Amino acid sequence: MALCWLLVHIFLLSSSSSSAHNDFFTSIGHMTELLSTEKELVSSLKDYITAEESKLQQVKRWADRLDLLSSVALQDPEGFLGHPVNAFKLMKRLNTEWKELESLVLSDMSDAFISNFTIQRQHFPNDDDQTGAAKALTRLLDTYQLDTNTMSTGALPGSSLSHRSALTADDCYDLGKVAYSEADYYHTELWMLQALRQLDEGETSGSVDAVTVLDYLSYSVYQQGALEPALGFTRRLLELDPTHQRAMGNLKYFEFQLDKQKGEEGGRRRETRGRPPDYLPERKKYEQLCRGEGLKMTPRRRSRLFCRYHDNDRHPKYVIGPVKQEDEWDRPRIVRYHDIVSDAEIEKVKELAKPRVANYGVGGQYEPHYDFGRKDEPDAFEELGTGNRIATWLLYMSDVQAGGATVFTDVGAAIWPKKGSAVFWYNLYPSGEGDYRTRHAACPVLVGNKWVSNKWIHERGQEFRRRCGLQETD
């Protein structure tokens, strides 16, 4: 389109010149001026072609890179997106990087591509999606006690080499900025340090430099009460950019505060560096269970757990084909049923569920909760007319390479996903009172894709299947 416009522009210029200056055709002197004009135009045209070829080369490299990435990803979409770095980078790519490509080629794009891109773009992730994915990566760092270098290289526990993807210095910087926007200076420091480390190791970046990263670093550690590191980062920044106004002001301020601190009784100001306080009081225990660091049963308790074939009290179907039942926990009793659903049935459920957003995404979790309605929630299930949730049936429709356990924070139990199996537990005592030991949570998925399906069994209709005890306290 731009080339056509340029040729039209040349034609109009020639036409207007000949009509205004008819003597050009009869005067060699005048025509030599046209030769100079033409030479200048040809030079401009070549510059335009060179610029367009450069654009096309950039677009080609982009297309080749994405073609290769898509080919690998589409061989096993769930496995690929099961790696949290891949999921984050997909969000970032569609929300941020495609915009840069659009700016590069928009003027030369065909109407069909513009139309198609405009239609498809409304389905792309937005800023909130990218921010959510960034927070999920940081949550995985905390829950599974990973360091930023492990996350950045993609070498996560349970991840396959074919699905590994690395974070660039730009990615780490963006993750740090998300934490910074939340005034989470602890995680800002972690991600900015990783970005700086990768830049120091020679990684090239098109959007961020060491000066910018050091600016964030000095402020984030200062906000955590670490004056000496803040001063150190500021000095290094000024070595790279001696004219940086904010850094020059910060240097004087940090030096003054440090001198003042050393002169005060009691020595230096106490640093508050560390993970920010959390709204969830049981966060520490929850994360320990997610890492497999939960309560270990005594041999005596463990000896009371059994595996068995279950025929559902001589039900004809299950006498012929009993189900495999395994005790997972004793108090409260949690039972797993193996091979309870086929792969074909699982795929059908997933097919029906996908249009409704139905599995755990990047870093997906479900925080500690009860399945039953408590006394302060008397109307929790009133609209159903079926009473409280007497029991839970949780079906695992996928294996998970790392993370994704169902944990019971009150008793220390951790149940790990196993495709085709289901776990069952009672939420209520026989008396109808809630069993507060059943408080549970879904741990974030570190690597893999977690699909679950659950069925809540309510009180109505269960009166003769699970009779009330003789005592109110049963």
Short mmCIF file of C-alpha atoms in Angstrom, two decimals:
data_model
loop_
_atom_site.label_atom_id
_atom_site.label_comp_id
_atom_site.label_asym_id
_atom_site.label_seq_id
_atom_site.Cartn_x
_atom_site.Cartn_y
_atom_site.Cartn_z
CA MET A 1 0.00 0.00 0.00
CA ALA A 2 2.81 2.39 0.89
CA LEU A 3 4.62 1.53 -2.37
CA CYS A 4 1.47 2.29 -4.40
CA TRP A 5 1.12 5.61 -2.60
CA LEU A 6 4.73 6.48 -3.38
CA LEU A 7 4.31 5.71 -7.10
CA VAL A 8 1.13 7.82 -7.22
CA HIS A 9 3.02 10.60 -5.47
CA ILE A 10 5.79 10.40 -8.11
CA PHE A 11 3.21 10.52 -10.91
CA LEU A 12 1.47 13.55 -9.45
CA LEU A 13 4.75 15.34 -8.96
CA SER A 14 5.76 14.75 -12.59
CA SER A 15 2.35 15.78 -13.89
CA SER A 16 2.23 18.97 -11.92
CA SER A 17 5.81 19.84 -12.92
CA SER A 18 5.21 19.34 -16.64
CA SER A 19 2.01 21.32 -16.64
CA ALA A 20 3.56 24.15 -14.71
CA HIS A 21 6.86 24.08 -16.57
CA ASN A 22 6.27 23.07 -20.24
CA ASP A 23 9.77 24.15 -21.15
CA PHE A 24 11.27 21.24 -19.29
CA PHE A 25 10.75 19.07 -22.36
CA THR A 26 12.76 21.38 -24.55
CA SER A 27 15.53 22.44 -22.23
CA ILE A 28 18.34 20.08 -21.40
CA GLY A 29 19.29 22.34 -18.56
CA HIS A 30 15.90 22.01 -17.03
CA MET A 31 15.83 18.28 -17.64
CA THR A 32 19.11 17.79 -15.79
CA GLU A 33 17.32 19.16 -12.73
CA LEU A 34 14.71 16.43 -13.24
CA LEU A 35 17.49 13.86 -13.33
CA SER A 36 18.65 15.07 -9.94
CA THR A 37 15.07 14.95 -8.70
CA GLU A 38 14.62 11.45 -10.08
CA LYS A 39 17.89 10.34 -8.51
CA GLU A 40 16.71 11.66 -5.15
CA LEU A 41 13.39 9.90 -5.58
CA VAL A 42 15.06 6.64 -6.55
CA SER A 43 17.29 6.93 -3.49
CA SER A 44 14.21 7.51 -1.34
CA LEU A 45 12.50 4.56 -3.00
CA LYS A 46 15.48 2.31 -2.25
CA ASP A 47 15.47 3.47 1.37
CA TYR A 48 11.78 2.60 1.50
CA ILE A 49 12.40 -0.86 -0.01
CA THR A 50 15.27 -1.49 2.42
CA ALA A 51 13.08 -0.47 5.33
CA GLU A 52 10.25 -2.70 4.11
CA GLU A 53 12.61 -5.64 3.59
CA SER A 54 13.92 -5.14 7.11
CA LYS A 55 10.36 -5.16 8.41
CA LEU A 56 9.58 -8.29 6.46
CA GLN A 57 12.68 -10.01 7.82
CA GLN A 58 11.61 -9.13 11.35
CA VAL A 59 8.10 -10.39 10.66
CA LYS A 60 9.51 -13.56 9.08
CA ARG A 61 11.72 -14.24 12.11
CA TRP A 62 8.69 -13.66 14.32
CA ALA A 63 6.54 -16.00 12.21
CA ASP A 64 9.23 -18.70 12.10
CA ARG A 65 9.73 -18.52 15.86
CA LEU A 66 6.01 -18.72 16.59
CA ASP A 67 5.51 -21.44 14.00
CA LEU A 68 8.13 -23.58 15.73
CA LEU A 69 6.74 -22.78 19.17
CA SER A 70 3.16 -23.53 18.11
CA SER A 71 4.18 -26.80 16.47
CA VAL A 72 5.79 -27.99 19.69
CA ALA A 73 2.96 -26.68 21.88
CA LEU A 74 0.15 -28.20 19.83
CA GLN A 75 1.67 -31.67 20.02
CA ASP A 76 0.57 -31.70 23.64
CA PRO A 77 -1.35 -28.48 24.47
CA GLU A 78 -2.22 -29.44 28.03
CA GLY A 79 1.27 -30.67 28.76
CA PHE A 80 2.80 -27.52 27.27
CA LEU A 81 0.48 -25.19 29.21
CA GLY A 82 0.97 -27.32 32.29
CA HIS A 83 4.36 -25.64 32.63
CA PRO A 84 3.60 -22.31 34.33
CA VAL A 85 6.33 -20.41 32.48
CA ASN A 86 4.79 -21.44 29.13
CA ALA A 87 1.36 -20.29 30.33
CA PHE A 88 2.70 -16.94 31.52
CA LYS A 89 4.64 -16.35 28.32
CA LEU A 90 1.54 -17.16 26.23
CA MET A 91 -0.41 -14.53 28.18
CA LYS A 92 2.37 -12.01 27.75
CA ARG A 93 2.87 -12.81 24.09
CA LEU A 94 -0.77 -12.35 23.13
CA ASN A 95 -1.37 -9.35 25.36
CA THR A 96 1.87 -7.42 24.80
CA GLU A 97 4.15 -8.73 22.07
CA TRP A 98 1.51 -9.10 19.35
CA LYS A 99 0.75 -5.41 19.79
CA GLU A 100 4.36 -4.65 18.89
CA LEU A 101 4.03 -6.79 15.76
CA GLU A 102 0.81 -5.02 14.89
CA SER A 103 2.56 -1.64 15.11
CA LEU A 104 5.38 -2.92 12.91
CA VAL A 105 3.30 -4.16 10.00
CA LEU A 106 -0.07 -2.46 10.32
CA SER A 107 0.52 -0.01 7.45
CA ASP A 108 1.25 -2.85 5.03
CA MET A 109 -1.20 -5.45 6.19
CA SER A 110 -3.87 -6.74 3.87
CA ASP A 111 -7.48 -5.92 4.63
CA ALA A 112 -8.17 -9.62 5.20
CA PHE A 113 -5.47 -9.90 7.86
CA ILE A 114 -6.55 -6.68 9.57
CA SER A 115 -10.14 -7.90 9.66
CA ASN A 116 -9.16 -11.33 10.94
CA PHE A 117 -6.76 -9.90 13.51
CA THR A 118 -9.36 -7.44 14.78
CA ILE A 119 -11.89 -10.25 15.21
CA GLN A 120 -9.41 -12.55 16.93
CA ARG A 121 -7.93 -9.86 19.13
CA GLN A 122 -11.09 -9.51 21.17
CA HIS A 123 -10.45 -13.04 22.38
CA PHE A 124 -6.87 -12.38 23.44
CA PRO A 125 -5.88 -12.14 27.10
CA ASN A 126 -5.88 -8.63 28.51
CA ASP A 127 -3.76 -6.81 31.08
CA ASP A 128 -5.63 -8.43 33.94
CA ASP A 129 -4.91 -11.89 32.51
CA GLN A 130 -1.22 -11.15 32.16
CA THR A 131 -1.09 -9.75 35.70
CA GLY A 132 -2.89 -12.80 37.03
CA ALA A 133 -0.42 -15.13 35.34
CA ALA A 134 2.48 -13.11 36.77
CA LYS A 135 1.05 -13.37 40.29
CA ALA A 136 0.61 -17.11 39.78
CA LEU A 137 4.31 -17.56 39.02
CA THR A 138 5.19 -15.67 42.18
CA ARG A 139 2.73 -17.79 44.18
CA LEU A 140 4.42 -20.93 42.89
CA LEU A 141 7.77 -19.55 44.04
CA ASP A 142 6.46 -19.21 47.58
CA THR A 143 4.40 -22.37 47.84
CA TYR A 144 7.08 -24.70 46.55
CA GLN A 145 10.04 -22.70 47.90
CA LEU A 146 11.65 -22.23 44.50
CA ASP A 147 14.22 -19.61 43.61
CA THR A 148 13.76 -17.21 40.72
CA ASN A 149 16.61 -18.77 38.75
CA THR A 150 14.87 -22.16 38.78
CA MET A 151 11.69 -20.53 37.54
CA SER A 152 13.56 -18.47 34.97
CA THR A 153 15.39 -21.46 33.46
CA GLY A 154 12.14 -23.44 33.44
CA ALA A 155 13.83 -26.39 35.18
CA LEU A 156 10.87 -27.06 37.46
CA PRO A 157 10.44 -30.35 39.32
CA GLY A 158 8.49 -32.77 37.16
CA SER A 159 8.84 -30.75 33.95
CA SER A 160 9.92 -32.47 30.73
CA LEU A 161 12.75 -31.08 28.59
CA SER A 162 10.45 -30.79 25.58
CA HIS A 163 8.12 -28.39 27.41
CA ARG A 164 10.67 -26.24 29.21
CA SER A 165 10.75 -22.55 28.45
CA ALA A 166 12.94 -19.81 29.89
CA LEU A 167 12.09 -16.34 31.16
CA THR A 168 14.00 -13.47 29.62
CA ALA A 169 15.35 -10.51 31.57
CA ASP A 170 12.37 -8.57 30.17
CA ASP A 171 9.99 -11.20 31.57
CA CYS A 172 11.61 -11.06 35.01
CA TYR A 173 11.44 -7.27 34.94
CA ASP A 174 7.73 -7.41 34.07
CA LEU A 175 7.11 -9.85 36.92
CA GLY A 176 8.93 -7.49 39.28
CA LYS A 177 6.80 -4.58 38.10
CA VAL A 178 3.62 -6.51 38.86
CA ALA A 179 4.84 -7.09 42.42
CA TYR A 180 5.87 -3.43 42.65
CA SER A 181 2.39 -2.29 41.60
CA GLU A 182 1.03 -4.27 44.57
CA ALA A 183 3.58 -2.63 46.93
CA ASP A 184 5.04 -6.12 47.36
CA TYR A 185 8.66 -5.04 47.65
CA TYR A 186 9.91 -8.46 48.74
CA HIS A 187 8.94 -10.10 45.46
CA THR A 188 9.90 -6.97 43.52
CA GLU A 189 13.42 -7.45 44.84
CA LEU A 190 13.49 -11.15 43.92
CA TRP A 191 12.42 -10.63 40.31
CA MET A 192 14.50 -7.49 39.73
CA LEU A 193 17.59 -9.27 41.07
CA GLN A 194 16.94 -12.08 38.60
CA ALA A 195 16.55 -9.60 35.75
CA LEU A 196 19.81 -7.91 36.76
CA ARG A 197 21.60 -11.26 37.03
CA GLN A 198 20.60 -12.19 33.50
CA LEU A 199 21.63 -8.79 32.12
CA ASP A 200 24.99 -9.10 33.93
CA GLU A 201 25.48 -12.49 32.30
CA GLY A 202 25.27 -10.86 28.90
CA GLU A 203 21.64 -11.30 27.94
CA THR A 204 20.48 -8.59 25.57
CA SER A 205 17.20 -6.79 26.09
CA GLY A 206 15.23 -4.53 23.83
CA SER A 207 13.15 -2.86 26.51
CA VAL A 208 14.99 -2.74 29.84
CA ASP A 209 18.52 -1.91 30.99
CA ALA A 210 20.49 -2.29 34.21
CA VAL A 211 19.88 1.33 35.20
CA THR A 212 16.10 0.86 35.21
CA VAL A 213 16.34 -2.42 37.13
CA LEU A 214 18.70 -0.93 39.72
CA ASP A 215 16.30 1.97 40.22
CA TYR A 216 13.53 -0.48 41.19
CA LEU A 217 15.92 -2.56 43.28
CA SER A 218 17.24 0.30 45.37
CA TYR A 219 13.74 1.52 46.18
CA SER A 220 12.30 -1.94 46.92
CA VAL A 221 15.06 -2.88 49.38
CA TYR A 222 14.84 0.56 50.99
CA GLN A 223 11.12 0.00 51.55
CA GLN A 224 12.06 -3.18 53.40
CA GLY A 225 14.38 -1.26 55.74
CA ALA A 226 17.64 -2.38 54.12
CA LEU A 227 19.54 0.90 53.83
CA GLU A 228 22.99 -0.48 53.05
CA PRO A 229 21.83 -2.62 50.09
CA ALA A 230 19.73 0.32 48.87
CA LEU A 231 22.83 2.52 49.00
CA GLY A 232 24.87 -0.14 47.19
CA PHE A 233 22.37 -0.46 44.35
CA THR A 234 22.15 3.34 44.05
CA ARG A 235 25.92 3.70 43.80
CA ARG A 236 26.08 1.07 41.10
CA LEU A 237 23.28 2.85 39.21
CA LEU A 238 25.22 6.12 39.30
CA GLU A 239 28.32 4.38 37.98
CA LEU A 240 26.29 3.49 34.91
CA ASP A 241 24.44 6.82 34.67
CA PRO A 242 26.08 9.65 36.69
CA THR A 243 23.36 12.10 35.61
CA HIS A 244 20.42 10.11 37.01
CA GLN A 245 18.57 12.77 39.01
CA ARG A 246 16.52 10.51 41.27
CA ALA A 247 19.52 8.34 42.09
CA MET A 248 21.62 11.38 43.02
CA GLY A 249 18.89 12.51 45.41
CA ASN A 250 18.46 9.02 46.84
CA LEU A 251 22.21 8.67 47.38
CA LYS A 252 22.32 11.71 49.65
CA TYR A 253 19.16 10.64 51.46
CA PHE A 254 20.32 7.06 52.03
CA GLU A 255 23.74 8.22 53.25
CA PHE A 256 22.08 10.65 55.68
CA GLN A 257 19.67 7.99 56.97
CA LEU A 258 22.49 5.47 57.37
CA ASP A 259 24.64 7.91 59.35
CA LYS A 260 21.65 8.79 61.49
CA GLN A 261 20.89 5.13 62.06
CA LYS A 262 24.43 4.32 63.12
CA GLY A 263 24.40 7.18 65.56
CA GLU A 264 21.19 6.13 67.24
CA GLU A 265 21.23 3.97 70.31
CA GLY A 266 20.54 0.34 69.57
CA GLY A 267 22.49 0.20 66.32
CA ARG A 268 20.99 -0.21 62.94
CA ARG A 269 17.34 -0.13 62.00
CA ARG A 270 15.77 -3.56 61.93
CA GLU A 271 15.21 -4.84 58.41
CA THR A 272 11.75 -6.09 57.49
CA ARG A 273 12.84 -7.98 54.37
CA GLY A 274 10.82 -11.09 53.86
CA ARG A 275 7.55 -12.29 52.47
CA PRO A 276 4.74 -9.84 53.22
CA PRO A 277 2.09 -10.84 55.78
CA ASP A 278 -0.76 -12.94 54.46
CA TYR A 279 -4.51 -12.74 55.04
CA LEU A 280 -4.73 -16.53 55.41
CA PRO A 281 -3.72 -17.56 58.96
CA GLU A 282 -2.95 -21.13 57.95
CA ARG A 283 -0.89 -20.25 54.89
CA LYS A 284 2.32 -21.75 56.26
CA LYS A 285 0.74 -25.10 57.10
CA TYR A 286 -1.14 -25.17 53.80
CA GLU A 287 2.04 -24.64 51.80
CA GLN A 288 3.95 -27.24 53.82
CA LEU A 289 1.28 -29.79 52.96
CA CYS A 290 1.44 -28.78 49.30
CA ARG A 291 5.17 -29.55 49.34
CA GLY A 292 4.57 -32.95 50.88
CA GLU A 293 5.85 -31.87 54.28
CA GLY A 294 2.66 -32.72 56.14
CA LEU A 295 1.92 -34.87 59.14
CA LYS A 296 3.28 -38.39 58.92
CA MET A 297 1.08 -41.06 60.43
CA THR A 298 2.50 -43.24 63.17
CA PRO A 299 3.09 -46.88 62.16
CA ARG A 300 0.19 -47.83 64.43
CA ARG A 301 -2.24 -45.52 62.61
CA ARG A 302 -0.87 -46.51 59.22
CA SER A 303 -1.42 -50.20 60.01
CA ARG A 304 -5.15 -49.55 60.27
CA LEU A 305 -5.43 -48.38 56.67
CA PHE A 306 -6.36 -51.04 54.11
CA CYS A 307 -7.00 -51.65 50.43
CA ARG A 308 -10.02 -53.78 49.53
CA TYR A 309 -12.49 -54.72 46.82
CA HIS A 310 -15.80 -53.05 47.58
CA ASP A 311 -19.13 -54.52 46.44
CA ASN A 312 -21.46 -51.88 47.97
CA ASP A 313 -23.16 -54.30 50.34
CA ARG A 314 -23.54 -57.10 47.78
CA HIS A 315 -24.98 -54.93 45.03
CA PRO A 316 -25.32 -57.29 42.01
CA LYS A 317 -23.26 -55.05 39.71
CA TYR A 318 -20.42 -54.72 42.18
CA VAL A 319 -20.41 -58.37 43.18
CA ILE A 320 -19.49 -59.12 39.57
CA GLY A 321 -17.11 -56.17 39.24
CA PRO A 322 -16.15 -54.78 42.65
CA VAL A 323 -14.37 -51.43 42.84
CA LYS A 324 -10.89 -50.98 44.24
CA GLN A 325 -11.05 -49.04 47.50
CA GLU A 326 -8.08 -47.64 49.44
CA ASP A 327 -8.03 -45.89 52.81
CA GLU A 328 -6.12 -42.60 52.50
CA TRP A 329 -6.72 -41.19 55.99
CA ASP A 330 -8.34 -42.35 59.19
CA ARG A 331 -9.61 -39.26 61.07
CA PRO A 332 -11.61 -38.05 59.23
CA ARG A 333 -11.92 -41.09 57.05
CA ILE A 334 -10.92 -40.36 53.45
CA VAL A 335 -11.27 -43.17 50.92
CA ARG A 336 -9.96 -43.38 47.36
CA TYR A 337 -11.68 -45.44 44.64
CA HIS A 338 -9.31 -46.51 41.84
CA ASP A 339 -10.16 -46.87 38.14
CA ILE A 340 -13.61 -45.51 38.74
CA VAL A 341 -13.96 -43.75 35.35
CA SER A 342 -12.53 -44.55 31.90
CA ASP A 343 -10.34 -42.34 29.72
CA ALA A 344 -13.16 -42.07 27.16
CA GLU A 345 -15.59 -40.85 29.85
CA ILE A 346 -13.02 -38.37 31.10
CA GLU A 347 -12.48 -36.93 27.62
CA LYS A 348 -16.23 -36.54 27.16
CA VAL A 349 -16.58 -34.65 30.44
CA LYS A 350 -13.65 -32.39 29.50
CA GLU A 351 -15.18 -31.75 26.08
CA LEU A 352 -18.45 -30.65 27.70
CA ALA A 353 -16.67 -28.62 30.37
CA LYS A 354 -14.17 -26.65 28.28
CA PRO A 355 -16.65 -23.99 27.05
CA ARG A 356 -17.43 -23.22 30.73
CA VAL A 357 -13.82 -22.78 32.16
CA ALA A 358 -13.54 -25.92 34.22
CA ASN A 359 -9.97 -26.86 35.21
CA TYR A 360 -7.05 -25.32 37.05
CA GLY A 361 -4.98 -22.91 35.01
CA VAL A 362 -1.49 -21.54 35.62
CA GLY A 363 -0.73 -21.81 39.31
CA GLY A 364 -4.39 -22.70 39.85
CA GLN A 365 -5.43 -23.25 43.44
CA TYR A 366 -8.45 -23.25 45.73
CA GLU A 367 -7.78 -21.90 49.18
CA PRO A 368 -8.85 -23.63 52.45
CA HIS A 369 -12.60 -23.96 52.83
CA TYR A 370 -15.41 -26.19 54.07
CA ASP A 371 -17.80 -27.94 51.72
CA PHE A 372 -20.66 -27.87 54.23
CA GLY A 373 -22.77 -24.94 55.37
CA ARG A 374 -21.81 -23.85 58.88
CA LYS A 375 -24.11 -22.68 61.65
CA ASP A 376 -23.56 -19.06 60.68
CA GLU A 377 -24.70 -19.96 57.14
CA PRO A 378 -28.15 -21.46 57.80
CA ASP A 379 -29.42 -20.64 54.31
CA ALA A 380 -26.35 -21.87 52.40
CA PHE A 381 -28.25 -24.43 50.28
CA GLU A 382 -31.83 -23.41 50.99
CA GLU A 383 -32.70 -22.92 47.31
CA LEU A 384 -31.85 -26.57 46.58
CA GLY A 385 -34.20 -27.91 49.22
CA THR A 386 -31.89 -30.89 49.79
CA GLY A 387 -30.24 -29.95 53.07
CA ASN A 388 -26.58 -29.60 53.89
CA ARG A 389 -23.73 -31.30 52.05
CA ILE A 390 -23.34 -34.58 53.86
CA ALA A 391 -20.41 -35.83 51.76
CA THR A 392 -18.03 -34.96 48.93
CA TRP A 393 -17.02 -37.11 45.94
CA LEU A 394 -13.97 -35.66 44.17
CA LEU A 395 -12.99 -37.21 40.84
CA TYR A 396 -9.49 -36.72 39.41
CA MET A 397 -9.53 -36.59 35.61
CA SER A 398 -5.81 -36.06 35.08
CA ASP A 399 -2.45 -36.87 36.57
CA VAL A 400 -0.35 -33.89 37.64
CA GLN A 401 3.41 -33.93 37.24
CA ALA A 402 4.10 -31.66 40.21
CA GLY A 403 1.86 -29.98 42.78
CA GLY A 404 -1.93 -29.97 42.73
CA ALA A 405 -2.56 -31.99 45.90
CA THR A 406 -5.82 -31.81 47.86
CA VAL A 407 -4.78 -31.01 51.41
CA PHE A 408 -6.68 -31.06 54.69
CA THR A 409 -5.11 -28.28 56.72
CA ASP A 410 -6.66 -29.15 60.09
CA VAL A 411 -5.42 -32.75 60.21
CA GLY A 412 -2.34 -32.63 57.95
CA ALA A 413 -3.52 -34.98 55.18
CA ALA A 414 -2.39 -34.59 51.57
CA ILE A 415 -4.17 -36.47 48.76
CA TRP A 416 -2.39 -36.51 45.40
CA PRO A 417 -4.20 -36.54 42.03
CA LYS A 418 -4.41 -39.86 40.21
CA LYS A 419 -6.24 -39.99 36.91
CA GLY A 420 -9.41 -42.09 36.94
CA SER A 421 -9.63 -42.25 40.73
CA ALA A 422 -11.99 -40.49 43.12
CA VAL A 423 -11.83 -39.67 46.83
CA PHE A 424 -14.76 -39.60 49.18
CA TRP A 425 -15.28 -38.16 52.66
CA TYR A 426 -18.15 -37.17 54.93
CA ASN A 427 -18.50 -33.47 55.69
CA LEU A 428 -21.04 -34.04 58.49
CA TYR A 429 -21.15 -36.28 61.51
CA PRO A 430 -24.10 -38.72 61.72
CA SER A 431 -25.75 -36.16 64.01
CA GLY A 432 -25.76 -33.59 61.19
CA GLU A 433 -23.10 -31.42 62.81
CA GLY A 434 -20.28 -30.21 60.58
CA ASP A 435 -16.94 -31.99 60.79
CA TYR A 436 -14.45 -29.14 60.99
CA ARG A 437 -11.57 -31.53 60.39
CA THR A 438 -12.61 -31.58 56.71
CA ARG A 439 -11.33 -28.07 55.97
CA HIS A 440 -9.40 -28.58 52.74
CA ALA A 441 -7.74 -26.79 49.85
CA ALA A 442 -6.42 -27.42 46.34
CA CYS A 443 -2.69 -26.72 46.05
CA PRO A 444 -1.44 -24.76 43.05
CA VAL A 445 -0.36 -26.84 40.08
CA LEU A 446 3.39 -26.45 39.60
CA VAL A 447 3.75 -28.50 36.41
CA GLY A 448 0.94 -30.19 34.53
CA ASN A 449 -2.76 -29.75 34.03
CA LYS A 450 -5.32 -30.54 36.69
CA TRP A 451 -8.86 -31.57 35.84
CA VAL A 452 -11.30 -32.46 38.59
CA SER A 453 -15.01 -33.07 38.83
CA ASN A 454 -16.93 -33.21 42.06
CA LYS A 455 -20.31 -34.33 43.29
CA TRP A 456 -21.75 -33.04 46.54
CA ILE A 457 -24.14 -35.40 48.25
CA HIS A 458 -26.83 -33.65 50.31
CA GLU A 459 -28.73 -34.81 53.36
CA ARG A 460 -32.16 -35.38 51.80
CA GLY A 461 -32.54 -38.89 50.47
CA GLN A 462 -29.65 -40.26 52.54
CA GLU A 463 -31.65 -40.92 55.71
CA PHE A 464 -31.55 -44.73 55.35
CA ARG A 465 -28.08 -44.92 53.82
CA ARG A 466 -26.40 -43.16 56.70
CA ARG A 467 -28.60 -43.26 59.76
CA CYS A 468 -28.32 -40.82 62.62
CA GLY A 469 -26.43 -41.99 65.68
CA LEU A 470 -28.16 -42.71 68.98
CA GLN A 471 -26.30 -39.87 70.62
CA GLU A 472 -26.40 -36.21 69.61
CA THR A 473 -22.61 -36.14 69.80
CA ASP A 474 -22.17 -38.99 67.29
#
